[in-house]
Amino acid sequence: MKRIIQFFRKKKKETLATNFKKPELPPFFTERKIEKIYPIDFPGDKFGRFSNFFDFNSSYNFILFLDLTSNSDYQIYLKENFPKLQNQFSEKDRNFIQIPDYTENTELIDYKYFFPNSSTEFNNFNNISKEMYSNIDSSILQFLGYKGNIKTGFLSVYERNIVFVEKLEDETISDYVEKYILNLRTKNSEQKHTIFYSLDKENDSKRFEPSIEIDIDTEKIVEEIHLRVQKLVETGHFFLIAPLMEKLIKQPFFSNTTLSPIKITSDYQILLPDYDLEIKMNHLTKAIYFLFLHENRPIDLKQLSLYKDKLFTFYKYISYKNSLDEMEQSIDALLEPESNLIYMHLSRIKSAFIKKMDYNFAKNYYIVGSKGRPKYISLNKDLIIWEK
């Protein structure tokens, strides 16, 4: 029995070896270094700062020529032949970017929206020094966490792959470019993507609880802000300016140390002093926000009536209304068991923050909580300041 098992194991191993065939590559690729950069290699404290712009589950398409030797002949050739090369790359379904055209349309980006924690004022990158421009090639590779030895060549970001292809020292720039374009593969036929469906059965409280969405006006504002950078991201231009932005913005991104305190002034303004922002809400919405901001524990919306007195106190101080009866009627309508008015106010609160800053920052300040679960504000209580 033991011999029979060994025989079949051996046969299986030989079959696998026989069937395996190593794919053949064109000589252009076998005679030089080719190095692939994986998203997992990106330094988390760097690339993660721009996660709201880049999604490496998505496909990108651009090519740029990088040269760490600063050979002026290469740049002259690429500049003089740029229109022709751009057309040739386009025929291979590639978008060729010429450095330094990465500043194109960057004045359209609302930098304060995406980086409210930065004191740096961006103005179409006019405040970038010549030294930073001259080192852009190495800055891009450093930003990606590249640790290879290739000094000169094309860096291709195509679909979900980042590949750096070496230019040999003994080949001319024109020969290298010509052979590189010739050996580029064209895009495969359209692939069908797998669609996944959630099979999780929601309980009744989840099924009937409305989602806390931003309002239509806010949705339009946010969509416009993101559309301004979408073209830059898709064509690769934003990919190129990210290393420069990293140098200009000195503070680390998206960590609790850079969250602004929230300050409630003596006249009930909502301020984020470190971001130089004021968040505006109508009086009843603001009173609801103050209630959640003040409470140390999450609030179950089904038990919101237990907080009626506190809510009324906030509303009374904030509101300009002279009639206490009118204010109480407004709160009673809000607390009506069958009413969904509270979700309208939670939506307004969320919208007020999303209008002013990117989700990565805003989510710390508005009211959150899974469907059917108590709601709360995740901001550390030490960052909440009530001015007397």
mmCIF file of C-alpha atoms in Angstrom:
data_model
loop_
_atom_site.group_PDB
_atom_site.id
_atom_site.type_symbol
_atom_site.label_atom_id
_atom_site.label_comp_id
_atom_site.label_asym_id
_atom_site.label_seq_id
_atom_site.Cartn_x
_atom_site.Cartn_y
_atom_site.Cartn_z
ATOM 1 C CA MET A 1 0.000 0.000 0.000
ATOM 2 C CA LYS A 2 2.819 2.386 0.865
ATOM 3 C CA ARG A 3 4.449 1.814 -2.572
ATOM 4 C CA ILE A 4 1.166 2.497 -4.361
ATOM 5 C CA ILE A 5 0.755 5.827 -2.553
ATOM 6 C CA GLN A 6 4.338 6.817 -3.401
ATOM 7 C CA PHE A 7 3.777 5.867 -7.050
ATOM 8 C CA PHE A 8 0.742 8.112 -7.398
ATOM 9 C CA ARG A 9 2.416 10.973 -5.566
ATOM 10 C CA LYS A 10 5.375 10.794 -7.904
ATOM 11 C CA LYS A 11 3.185 10.592 -10.981
ATOM 12 C CA LYS A 12 1.149 13.594 -9.898
ATOM 13 C CA LYS A 13 4.295 15.631 -9.377
ATOM 14 C CA GLU A 14 5.670 14.697 -12.819
ATOM 15 C CA THR A 15 2.354 15.588 -14.490
ATOM 16 C CA LEU A 16 2.384 19.052 -12.972
ATOM 17 C CA ALA A 17 5.949 19.637 -14.104
ATOM 18 C CA THR A 18 5.179 18.462 -17.624
ATOM 19 C CA ASN A 19 2.080 20.642 -18.014
ATOM 20 C CA PHE A 20 3.707 23.805 -16.702
ATOM 21 C CA LYS A 21 4.993 26.054 -19.433
ATOM 22 C CA LYS A 22 6.756 29.288 -18.686
ATOM 23 C CA PRO A 23 5.348 32.153 -20.784
ATOM 24 C CA GLU A 24 7.723 33.522 -23.381
ATOM 25 C CA LEU A 25 8.533 37.235 -23.310
ATOM 26 C CA PRO A 26 9.769 39.375 -26.208
ATOM 27 C CA PRO A 27 13.565 39.970 -26.187
ATOM 28 C CA PHE A 28 12.949 43.626 -25.306
ATOM 29 C CA PHE A 29 11.769 42.579 -21.851
ATOM 30 C CA THR A 30 14.224 39.738 -21.221
ATOM 31 C CA GLU A 31 17.344 41.832 -21.846
ATOM 32 C CA ARG A 32 16.623 44.461 -19.182
ATOM 33 C CA LYS A 33 15.364 44.915 -15.642
ATOM 34 C CA ILE A 34 11.621 45.029 -15.139
ATOM 35 C CA GLU A 35 10.387 45.744 -11.645
ATOM 36 C CA LYS A 36 6.816 45.700 -10.430
ATOM 37 C CA ILE A 37 5.652 47.895 -7.578
ATOM 38 C CA TYR A 38 2.825 46.478 -5.501
ATOM 39 C CA PRO A 39 0.312 48.627 -3.598
ATOM 40 C CA ILE A 40 1.135 46.614 -0.484
ATOM 41 C CA ASP A 41 4.674 48.046 -0.670
ATOM 42 C CA PHE A 42 3.492 51.647 -0.401
ATOM 43 C CA PRO A 43 4.527 53.164 2.934
ATOM 44 C CA GLY A 44 1.251 53.273 4.843
ATOM 45 C CA ASP A 45 2.007 56.588 6.514
ATOM 46 C CA LYS A 46 2.501 58.173 3.082
ATOM 47 C CA PHE A 47 0.158 56.680 0.542
ATOM 48 C CA GLY A 48 -2.659 56.323 3.045
ATOM 49 C CA ARG A 49 -2.780 60.091 3.330
ATOM 50 C CA PHE A 50 -4.176 60.245 -0.182
ATOM 51 C CA SER A 51 -6.516 57.287 0.118
ATOM 52 C CA ASN A 52 -9.494 59.522 -0.615
ATOM 53 C CA PHE A 53 -8.056 60.132 -4.103
ATOM 54 C CA PHE A 54 -6.604 56.745 -4.987
ATOM 55 C CA ASP A 55 -8.340 53.390 -4.944
ATOM 56 C CA PHE A 56 -6.082 50.572 -6.072
ATOM 57 C CA ASN A 57 -9.037 48.287 -6.507
ATOM 58 C CA SER A 58 -9.784 50.550 -9.452
ATOM 59 C CA SER A 59 -7.963 50.689 -12.780
ATOM 60 C CA TYR A 60 -5.674 53.528 -13.825
ATOM 61 C CA ASN A 61 -3.945 54.221 -17.093
ATOM 62 C CA PHE A 62 -0.922 56.463 -17.511
ATOM 63 C CA ILE A 63 2.769 56.303 -18.378
ATOM 64 C CA LEU A 64 5.600 58.668 -17.523
ATOM 65 C CA PHE A 65 9.313 58.711 -18.211
ATOM 66 C CA LEU A 66 11.521 58.920 -15.113
ATOM 67 C CA ASP A 67 15.228 59.661 -15.190
ATOM 68 C CA LEU A 68 17.280 59.829 -12.003
ATOM 69 C CA THR A 69 20.436 60.663 -13.985
ATOM 70 C CA SER A 70 19.027 64.063 -15.045
ATOM 71 C CA ASN A 71 20.090 63.571 -18.665
ATOM 72 C CA SER A 72 18.986 66.724 -20.509
ATOM 73 C CA ASP A 73 19.074 64.946 -23.898
ATOM 74 C CA TYR A 74 16.256 62.674 -22.771
ATOM 75 C CA GLN A 75 14.078 65.583 -21.746
ATOM 76 C CA ILE A 76 14.766 67.461 -24.984
ATOM 77 C CA TYR A 77 13.826 64.418 -27.059
ATOM 78 C CA LEU A 78 10.604 63.812 -25.134
ATOM 79 C CA LYS A 79 9.605 67.463 -25.272
ATOM 80 C CA GLU A 80 10.243 67.812 -29.008
ATOM 81 C CA ASN A 81 8.403 64.581 -29.833
ATOM 82 C CA PHE A 82 5.660 64.750 -27.233
ATOM 83 C CA PRO A 83 2.630 65.136 -29.583
ATOM 84 C CA LYS A 84 3.801 62.253 -31.769
ATOM 85 C CA LEU A 85 4.593 60.022 -28.793
ATOM 86 C CA GLN A 86 1.297 60.833 -27.143
ATOM 87 C CA ASN A 87 -0.530 59.650 -30.261
ATOM 88 C CA GLN A 88 1.539 56.468 -30.441
ATOM 89 C CA PHE A 89 0.829 55.671 -26.807
ATOM 90 C CA SER A 90 -2.836 56.452 -27.348
ATOM 91 C CA GLU A 91 -2.979 53.822 -30.095
ATOM 92 C CA LYS A 92 -1.850 51.329 -27.447
ATOM 93 C CA ASP A 93 -4.562 52.578 -25.074
ATOM 94 C CA ARG A 94 -2.088 54.466 -22.878
ATOM 95 C CA ASN A 95 -2.056 58.022 -21.562
ATOM 96 C CA PHE A 96 1.467 59.476 -21.776
ATOM 97 C CA ILE A 97 2.153 62.278 -19.288
ATOM 98 C CA GLN A 98 4.950 64.743 -19.813
ATOM 99 C CA ILE A 99 6.585 66.128 -16.706
ATOM 100 C CA PRO A 100 6.052 68.896 -15.608
ATOM 101 C CA ASP A 101 2.510 69.113 -16.996
ATOM 102 C CA TYR A 102 1.213 67.653 -13.717
ATOM 103 C CA THR A 103 0.157 71.150 -12.578
ATOM 104 C CA GLU A 104 -2.532 71.242 -15.271
ATOM 105 C CA ASN A 105 -5.859 72.373 -13.785
ATOM 106 C CA THR A 106 -4.662 71.884 -10.207
ATOM 107 C CA GLU A 107 -6.102 75.292 -9.337
ATOM 108 C CA LEU A 108 -9.536 73.629 -9.540
ATOM 109 C CA ILE A 109 -8.837 71.416 -6.538
ATOM 110 C CA ASP A 110 -10.385 72.563 -3.270
ATOM 111 C CA TYR A 111 -7.365 71.676 -1.140
ATOM 112 C CA LYS A 112 -8.863 72.973 2.091
ATOM 113 C CA TYR A 113 -11.809 70.595 1.684
ATOM 114 C CA PHE A 114 -9.535 67.563 1.426
ATOM 115 C CA PHE A 115 -6.832 68.786 3.824
ATOM 116 C CA PRO A 116 -8.488 71.117 6.375
ATOM 117 C CA ASN A 117 -5.746 70.345 8.891
ATOM 118 C CA SER A 118 -3.065 71.935 6.719
ATOM 119 C CA SER A 119 -2.119 75.559 7.201
ATOM 120 C CA THR A 120 -0.474 75.608 3.770
ATOM 121 C CA GLU A 121 -2.332 77.693 1.208
ATOM 122 C CA PHE A 122 -2.214 76.110 -2.228
ATOM 123 C CA ASN A 123 -2.387 78.340 -5.280
ATOM 124 C CA ASN A 124 -1.914 76.210 -8.386
ATOM 125 C CA PHE A 125 1.397 75.029 -6.902
ATOM 126 C CA ASN A 126 2.985 78.448 -7.370
ATOM 127 C CA ASN A 127 4.656 78.073 -3.982
ATOM 128 C CA ILE A 128 6.630 74.988 -5.000
ATOM 129 C CA SER A 129 10.350 75.673 -5.153
ATOM 130 C CA LYS A 130 12.465 74.955 -8.238
ATOM 131 C CA GLU A 131 14.333 72.343 -6.216
ATOM 132 C CA MET A 132 11.134 70.386 -5.675
ATOM 133 C CA TYR A 133 10.347 70.541 -9.385
ATOM 134 C CA SER A 134 13.813 69.304 -10.324
ATOM 135 C CA ASN A 135 13.582 66.309 -7.982
ATOM 136 C CA ILE A 136 10.111 65.204 -9.039
ATOM 137 C CA ASP A 137 11.343 61.910 -10.576
ATOM 138 C CA SER A 138 12.964 60.699 -7.369
ATOM 139 C CA SER A 139 10.070 62.104 -5.312
ATOM 140 C CA ILE A 140 7.574 59.957 -7.211
ATOM 141 C CA LEU A 141 9.612 56.783 -6.713
ATOM 142 C CA GLN A 142 10.233 57.589 -3.068
ATOM 143 C CA PHE A 143 6.530 58.262 -2.590
ATOM 144 C CA LEU A 144 5.756 54.805 -4.001
ATOM 145 C CA GLY A 145 8.292 53.179 -1.699
ATOM 146 C CA TYR A 146 10.413 52.034 -4.642
ATOM 147 C CA LYS A 147 13.695 50.447 -3.518
ATOM 148 C CA GLY A 148 14.960 49.027 -6.822
ATOM 149 C CA ASN A 149 18.015 49.967 -8.880
ATOM 150 C CA ILE A 150 16.489 51.213 -12.132
ATOM 151 C CA LYS A 151 17.642 54.769 -12.822
ATOM 152 C CA THR A 152 15.930 55.511 -16.129
ATOM 153 C CA GLY A 153 12.859 54.192 -17.903
ATOM 154 C CA PHE A 154 9.100 54.231 -18.327
ATOM 155 C CA LEU A 155 6.887 53.847 -15.282
ATOM 156 C CA SER A 156 3.532 52.420 -16.316
ATOM 157 C CA VAL A 157 0.390 52.451 -14.186
ATOM 158 C CA TYR A 158 -2.049 50.325 -16.145
ATOM 159 C CA GLU A 159 -5.195 48.659 -14.863
ATOM 160 C CA ARG A 160 -3.969 47.511 -11.411
ATOM 161 C CA ASN A 161 -0.268 47.158 -12.210
ATOM 162 C CA ILE A 162 2.672 49.504 -11.644
ATOM 163 C CA VAL A 163 5.723 48.473 -13.691
ATOM 164 C CA PHE A 164 9.105 50.185 -14.094
ATOM 165 C CA VAL A 165 10.961 49.141 -17.305
ATOM 166 C CA GLU A 166 14.681 49.930 -17.516
ATOM 167 C CA LYS A 167 16.353 51.843 -20.342
ATOM 168 C CA LEU A 168 19.751 50.260 -21.046
ATOM 169 C CA GLU A 169 22.796 52.515 -20.930
ATOM 170 C CA ASP A 170 23.975 51.570 -24.428
ATOM 171 C CA GLU A 171 20.675 52.238 -26.235
ATOM 172 C CA THR A 172 19.573 55.618 -27.499
ATOM 173 C CA ILE A 173 16.504 57.273 -26.074
ATOM 174 C CA SER A 174 14.741 57.068 -29.436
ATOM 175 C CA ASP A 175 15.418 53.313 -29.782
ATOM 176 C CA TYR A 176 14.244 52.657 -26.250
ATOM 177 C CA VAL A 177 11.011 54.608 -26.693
ATOM 178 C CA GLU A 178 10.281 53.019 -30.075
ATOM 179 C CA LYS A 179 10.817 49.459 -28.795
ATOM 180 C CA TYR A 180 8.895 50.132 -25.595
ATOM 181 C CA ILE A 181 5.807 51.333 -27.471
ATOM 182 C CA LEU A 182 6.086 48.477 -29.969
ATOM 183 C CA ASN A 183 6.071 45.874 -27.189
ATOM 184 C CA LEU A 184 3.207 47.320 -25.176
ATOM 185 C CA ARG A 185 0.283 44.950 -24.966
ATOM 186 C CA THR A 186 -3.144 46.206 -25.906
ATOM 187 C CA LYS A 187 -6.064 45.984 -23.553
ATOM 188 C CA ASN A 188 -7.752 42.614 -23.400
ATOM 189 C CA SER A 189 -11.369 42.171 -24.330
ATOM 190 C CA GLU A 190 -13.742 43.512 -21.781
ATOM 191 C CA GLN A 191 -13.835 41.347 -18.702
ATOM 192 C CA LYS A 192 -16.972 40.547 -16.783
ATOM 193 C CA HIS A 193 -16.669 41.503 -13.159
ATOM 194 C CA THR A 194 -17.971 39.282 -10.434
ATOM 195 C CA ILE A 195 -20.882 40.829 -8.576
ATOM 196 C CA PHE A 196 -21.295 40.030 -4.912
ATOM 197 C CA TYR A 197 -24.601 40.242 -3.080
ATOM 198 C CA SER A 198 -25.108 40.472 0.646
ATOM 199 C CA LEU A 199 -27.006 37.508 2.062
ATOM 200 C CA ASP A 200 -27.177 39.015 5.536
ATOM 201 C CA LYS A 201 -30.766 39.117 6.763
ATOM 202 C CA GLU A 202 -31.522 42.381 8.500
ATOM 203 C CA ASN A 203 -33.577 42.355 11.649
ATOM 204 C CA ASP A 204 -36.714 44.472 11.856
ATOM 205 C CA SER A 205 -35.030 47.444 13.539
ATOM 206 C CA LYS A 206 -32.440 47.613 10.747
ATOM 207 C CA ARG A 207 -34.956 47.127 7.956
ATOM 208 C CA PHE A 208 -37.242 49.976 8.976
ATOM 209 C CA GLU A 209 -34.663 52.487 10.195
ATOM 210 C CA PRO A 210 -33.869 55.138 7.562
ATOM 211 C CA SER A 211 -30.258 55.670 6.527
ATOM 212 C CA ILE A 212 -28.542 58.883 7.571
ATOM 213 C CA GLU A 213 -27.782 60.361 4.166
ATOM 214 C CA ILE A 214 -26.544 63.796 3.172
ATOM 215 C CA ASP A 215 -29.134 66.122 1.654
ATOM 216 C CA ILE A 216 -29.449 66.741 -2.099
ATOM 217 C CA ASP A 217 -27.780 70.176 -2.017
ATOM 218 C CA THR A 218 -24.772 68.804 -0.137
ATOM 219 C CA GLU A 219 -24.591 65.851 -2.495
ATOM 220 C CA LYS A 220 -24.332 68.242 -5.450
ATOM 221 C CA ILE A 221 -21.615 70.301 -3.747
ATOM 222 C CA VAL A 222 -19.534 67.228 -2.875
ATOM 223 C CA GLU A 223 -20.015 65.739 -6.335
ATOM 224 C CA GLU A 224 -18.735 68.937 -7.948
ATOM 225 C CA ILE A 225 -15.671 69.003 -5.673
ATOM 226 C CA HIS A 226 -14.808 65.394 -6.508
ATOM 227 C CA LEU A 227 -15.442 65.801 -10.230
ATOM 228 C CA ARG A 228 -12.794 68.535 -10.304
ATOM 229 C CA VAL A 229 -10.113 66.082 -9.261
ATOM 230 C CA GLN A 230 -11.542 63.020 -11.002
ATOM 231 C CA LYS A 231 -10.002 63.919 -14.349
ATOM 232 C CA LEU A 232 -6.608 64.526 -12.735
ATOM 233 C CA VAL A 233 -6.774 61.183 -10.938
ATOM 234 C CA GLU A 234 -7.866 59.210 -13.986
ATOM 235 C CA THR A 235 -5.159 60.674 -16.221
ATOM 236 C CA GLY A 236 -2.462 60.287 -13.580
ATOM 237 C CA HIS A 237 -1.803 63.981 -13.003
ATOM 238 C CA PHE A 238 -2.881 63.860 -9.380
ATOM 239 C CA PHE A 239 -0.705 60.800 -8.898
ATOM 240 C CA LEU A 240 2.247 63.011 -9.825
ATOM 241 C CA ILE A 241 1.443 65.989 -7.628
ATOM 242 C CA ALA A 242 0.849 63.870 -4.510
ATOM 243 C CA PRO A 243 4.587 63.702 -3.616
ATOM 244 C CA LEU A 244 4.802 67.488 -3.907
ATOM 245 C CA MET A 245 1.710 67.942 -1.784
ATOM 246 C CA GLU A 246 3.258 65.676 0.814
ATOM 247 C CA LYS A 247 6.287 67.950 1.027
ATOM 248 C CA LEU A 248 4.206 71.111 1.155
ATOM 249 C CA ILE A 249 1.863 69.841 3.837
ATOM 250 C CA LYS A 250 4.074 69.332 6.845
ATOM 251 C CA GLN A 251 1.537 67.755 9.186
ATOM 252 C CA PRO A 252 0.775 64.027 9.146
ATOM 253 C CA PHE A 253 -2.622 63.159 7.693
ATOM 254 C CA PHE A 254 -5.693 61.353 8.938
ATOM 255 C CA SER A 255 -4.624 60.670 12.481
ATOM 256 C CA ASN A 256 -6.239 61.661 15.735
ATOM 257 C CA THR A 257 -3.394 64.059 16.458
ATOM 258 C CA THR A 258 -4.522 66.268 13.564
ATOM 259 C CA LEU A 259 -8.228 66.388 14.405
ATOM 260 C CA SER A 260 -9.320 69.855 15.369
ATOM 261 C CA PRO A 261 -11.067 70.367 18.681
ATOM 262 C CA ILE A 262 -14.701 71.376 18.345
ATOM 263 C CA LYS A 263 -15.541 74.536 20.242
ATOM 264 C CA ILE A 264 -19.032 75.634 21.264
ATOM 265 C CA THR A 265 -18.842 79.359 21.927
ATOM 266 C CA SER A 266 -20.809 81.307 24.520
ATOM 267 C CA ASP A 267 -23.212 82.382 21.757
ATOM 268 C CA TYR A 268 -23.526 78.756 20.519
ATOM 269 C CA GLN A 269 -21.404 78.880 17.396
ATOM 270 C CA ILE A 270 -19.858 75.571 16.318
ATOM 271 C CA LEU A 271 -16.193 76.155 15.513
ATOM 272 C CA LEU A 272 -13.315 73.931 14.436
ATOM 273 C CA PRO A 273 -10.470 76.320 15.335
ATOM 274 C CA ASP A 274 -7.588 74.284 13.900
ATOM 275 C CA TYR A 275 -9.360 74.163 10.526
ATOM 276 C CA ASP A 276 -10.586 77.770 10.698
ATOM 277 C CA LEU A 277 -14.135 76.558 10.028
ATOM 278 C CA GLU A 278 -17.590 77.343 11.365
ATOM 279 C CA ILE A 279 -20.318 74.714 11.036
ATOM 280 C CA LYS A 280 -23.794 76.195 10.685
ATOM 281 C CA MET A 281 -27.114 74.527 11.527
ATOM 282 C CA ASN A 282 -30.637 75.674 12.253
ATOM 283 C CA HIS A 283 -31.589 75.959 15.908
ATOM 284 C CA LEU A 284 -33.419 72.683 16.531
ATOM 285 C CA THR A 285 -30.835 70.701 14.557
ATOM 286 C CA LYS A 286 -28.083 72.394 16.551
ATOM 287 C CA ALA A 287 -29.848 71.565 19.838
ATOM 288 C CA ILE A 288 -29.978 67.891 18.829
ATOM 289 C CA TYR A 289 -26.282 68.004 17.935
ATOM 290 C CA PHE A 290 -25.415 69.577 21.288
ATOM 291 C CA LEU A 291 -27.317 66.804 23.070
ATOM 292 C CA PHE A 292 -25.233 64.093 21.384
ATOM 293 C CA LEU A 293 -22.067 66.131 21.865
ATOM 294 C CA HIS A 294 -22.803 66.495 25.578
ATOM 295 C CA GLU A 295 -23.749 62.890 26.344
ATOM 296 C CA ASN A 296 -21.011 60.462 27.342
ATOM 297 C CA ARG A 297 -22.927 57.405 26.147
ATOM 298 C CA PRO A 298 -24.554 56.524 22.813
ATOM 299 C CA ILE A 299 -28.247 57.416 22.569
ATOM 300 C CA ASP A 300 -30.866 54.895 21.510
ATOM 301 C CA LEU A 301 -33.226 56.830 19.235
ATOM 302 C CA LYS A 302 -36.156 54.727 20.435
ATOM 303 C CA GLN A 303 -35.526 56.211 23.892
ATOM 304 C CA LEU A 304 -34.888 59.778 22.764
ATOM 305 C CA SER A 305 -37.900 60.981 24.778
ATOM 306 C CA LEU A 306 -35.871 60.313 27.948
ATOM 307 C CA TYR A 307 -33.683 63.259 26.941
ATOM 308 C CA LYS A 308 -36.556 65.681 26.366
ATOM 309 C CA ASP A 309 -35.639 68.023 29.227
ATOM 310 C CA LYS A 310 -31.982 68.310 28.170
ATOM 311 C CA LEU A 311 -32.976 68.803 24.549
ATOM 312 C CA PHE A 312 -35.478 71.484 25.490
ATOM 313 C CA THR A 313 -32.842 73.287 27.581
ATOM 314 C CA PHE A 314 -30.399 73.421 24.661
ATOM 315 C CA TYR A 315 -33.145 74.526 22.281
ATOM 316 C CA LYS A 316 -34.335 77.242 24.666
ATOM 317 C CA TYR A 317 -30.863 78.770 24.937
ATOM 318 C CA ILE A 318 -30.161 78.589 21.203
ATOM 319 C CA SER A 319 -33.505 79.596 19.728
ATOM 320 C CA TYR A 320 -34.653 83.148 19.048
ATOM 321 C CA LYS A 321 -38.265 82.100 19.591
ATOM 322 C CA ASN A 322 -40.068 83.874 22.418
ATOM 323 C CA SER A 323 -42.776 81.259 22.771
ATOM 324 C CA LEU A 324 -41.791 78.311 24.934
ATOM 325 C CA ASP A 325 -44.974 76.562 23.836
ATOM 326 C CA GLU A 326 -43.876 76.659 20.181
ATOM 327 C CA MET A 327 -40.485 75.232 21.093
ATOM 328 C CA GLU A 328 -42.071 72.448 23.122
ATOM 329 C CA GLN A 329 -44.418 71.621 20.243
ATOM 330 C CA SER A 330 -41.423 71.300 17.910
ATOM 331 C CA ILE A 331 -39.703 68.917 20.307
ATOM 332 C CA ASP A 332 -42.878 66.896 20.897
ATOM 333 C CA ALA A 333 -43.254 66.444 17.125
ATOM 334 C CA LEU A 334 -39.643 65.278 16.978
ATOM 335 C CA LEU A 335 -40.183 62.744 19.777
ATOM 336 C CA GLU A 336 -43.435 61.338 18.403
ATOM 337 C CA PRO A 337 -42.992 57.505 18.397
ATOM 338 C CA GLU A 338 -43.998 57.088 14.745
ATOM 339 C CA SER A 339 -42.067 60.155 13.562
ATOM 340 C CA ASN A 340 -38.899 59.998 11.462
ATOM 341 C CA LEU A 341 -38.099 63.686 11.936
ATOM 342 C CA ILE A 342 -34.970 62.837 13.929
ATOM 343 C CA TYR A 343 -33.408 61.288 10.813
ATOM 344 C CA MET A 344 -33.976 64.501 8.891
ATOM 345 C CA HIS A 345 -31.992 66.366 11.559
ATOM 346 C CA LEU A 346 -29.239 63.724 11.656
ATOM 347 C CA SER A 347 -28.992 64.094 7.884
ATOM 348 C CA ARG A 348 -28.686 67.881 8.240
ATOM 349 C CA ILE A 349 -25.929 67.467 10.823
ATOM 350 C CA LYS A 350 -23.995 65.090 8.591
ATOM 351 C CA SER A 351 -24.485 67.395 5.606
ATOM 352 C CA ALA A 352 -23.235 70.424 7.540
ATOM 353 C CA PHE A 353 -19.845 68.753 8.075
ATOM 354 C CA ILE A 354 -19.575 67.013 4.688
ATOM 355 C CA LYS A 355 -20.069 70.398 2.974
ATOM 356 C CA LYS A 356 -16.955 71.704 4.688
ATOM 357 C CA MET A 357 -14.495 68.801 4.661
ATOM 358 C CA ASP A 358 -13.759 65.386 3.258
ATOM 359 C CA TYR A 359 -15.365 62.300 4.792
ATOM 360 C CA ASN A 360 -12.041 61.207 6.372
ATOM 361 C CA PHE A 361 -12.278 64.231 8.671
ATOM 362 C CA ALA A 362 -16.045 64.831 8.812
ATOM 363 C CA LYS A 363 -16.898 61.334 10.071
ATOM 364 C CA ASN A 364 -15.305 62.203 13.416
ATOM 365 C CA TYR A 365 -17.739 65.053 14.049
ATOM 366 C CA TYR A 366 -21.212 64.057 12.886
ATOM 367 C CA ILE A 367 -23.554 61.527 14.510
ATOM 368 C CA VAL A 368 -22.951 57.900 13.519
ATOM 369 C CA GLY A 369 -24.184 54.438 14.437
ATOM 370 C CA SER A 370 -25.251 51.259 12.666
ATOM 371 C CA LYS A 371 -28.890 50.718 11.802
ATOM 372 C CA GLY A 372 -30.852 49.562 14.820
ATOM 373 C CA ARG A 373 -28.010 50.547 17.152
ATOM 374 C CA PRO A 374 -27.532 53.577 19.459
ATOM 375 C CA LYS A 375 -26.075 56.717 17.864
ATOM 376 C CA TYR A 376 -23.065 58.729 18.991
ATOM 377 C CA ILE A 377 -20.283 61.140 18.001
ATOM 378 C CA SER A 378 -16.920 59.359 17.802
ATOM 379 C CA LEU A 379 -14.779 62.422 18.569
ATOM 380 C CA ASN A 380 -12.697 62.100 21.715
ATOM 381 C CA LYS A 381 -14.377 64.015 24.539
ATOM 382 C CA ASP A 382 -11.078 65.732 25.303
ATOM 383 C CA LEU A 383 -11.462 67.556 21.980
ATOM 384 C CA ILE A 384 -14.868 69.027 22.885
ATOM 385 C CA ILE A 385 -14.685 72.537 24.335
ATOM 386 C CA TRP A 386 -17.711 74.272 25.856
ATOM 387 C CA GLU A 387 -16.986 77.969 26.228
ATOM 388 C CA LYS A 388 -18.519 79.489 29.341
#
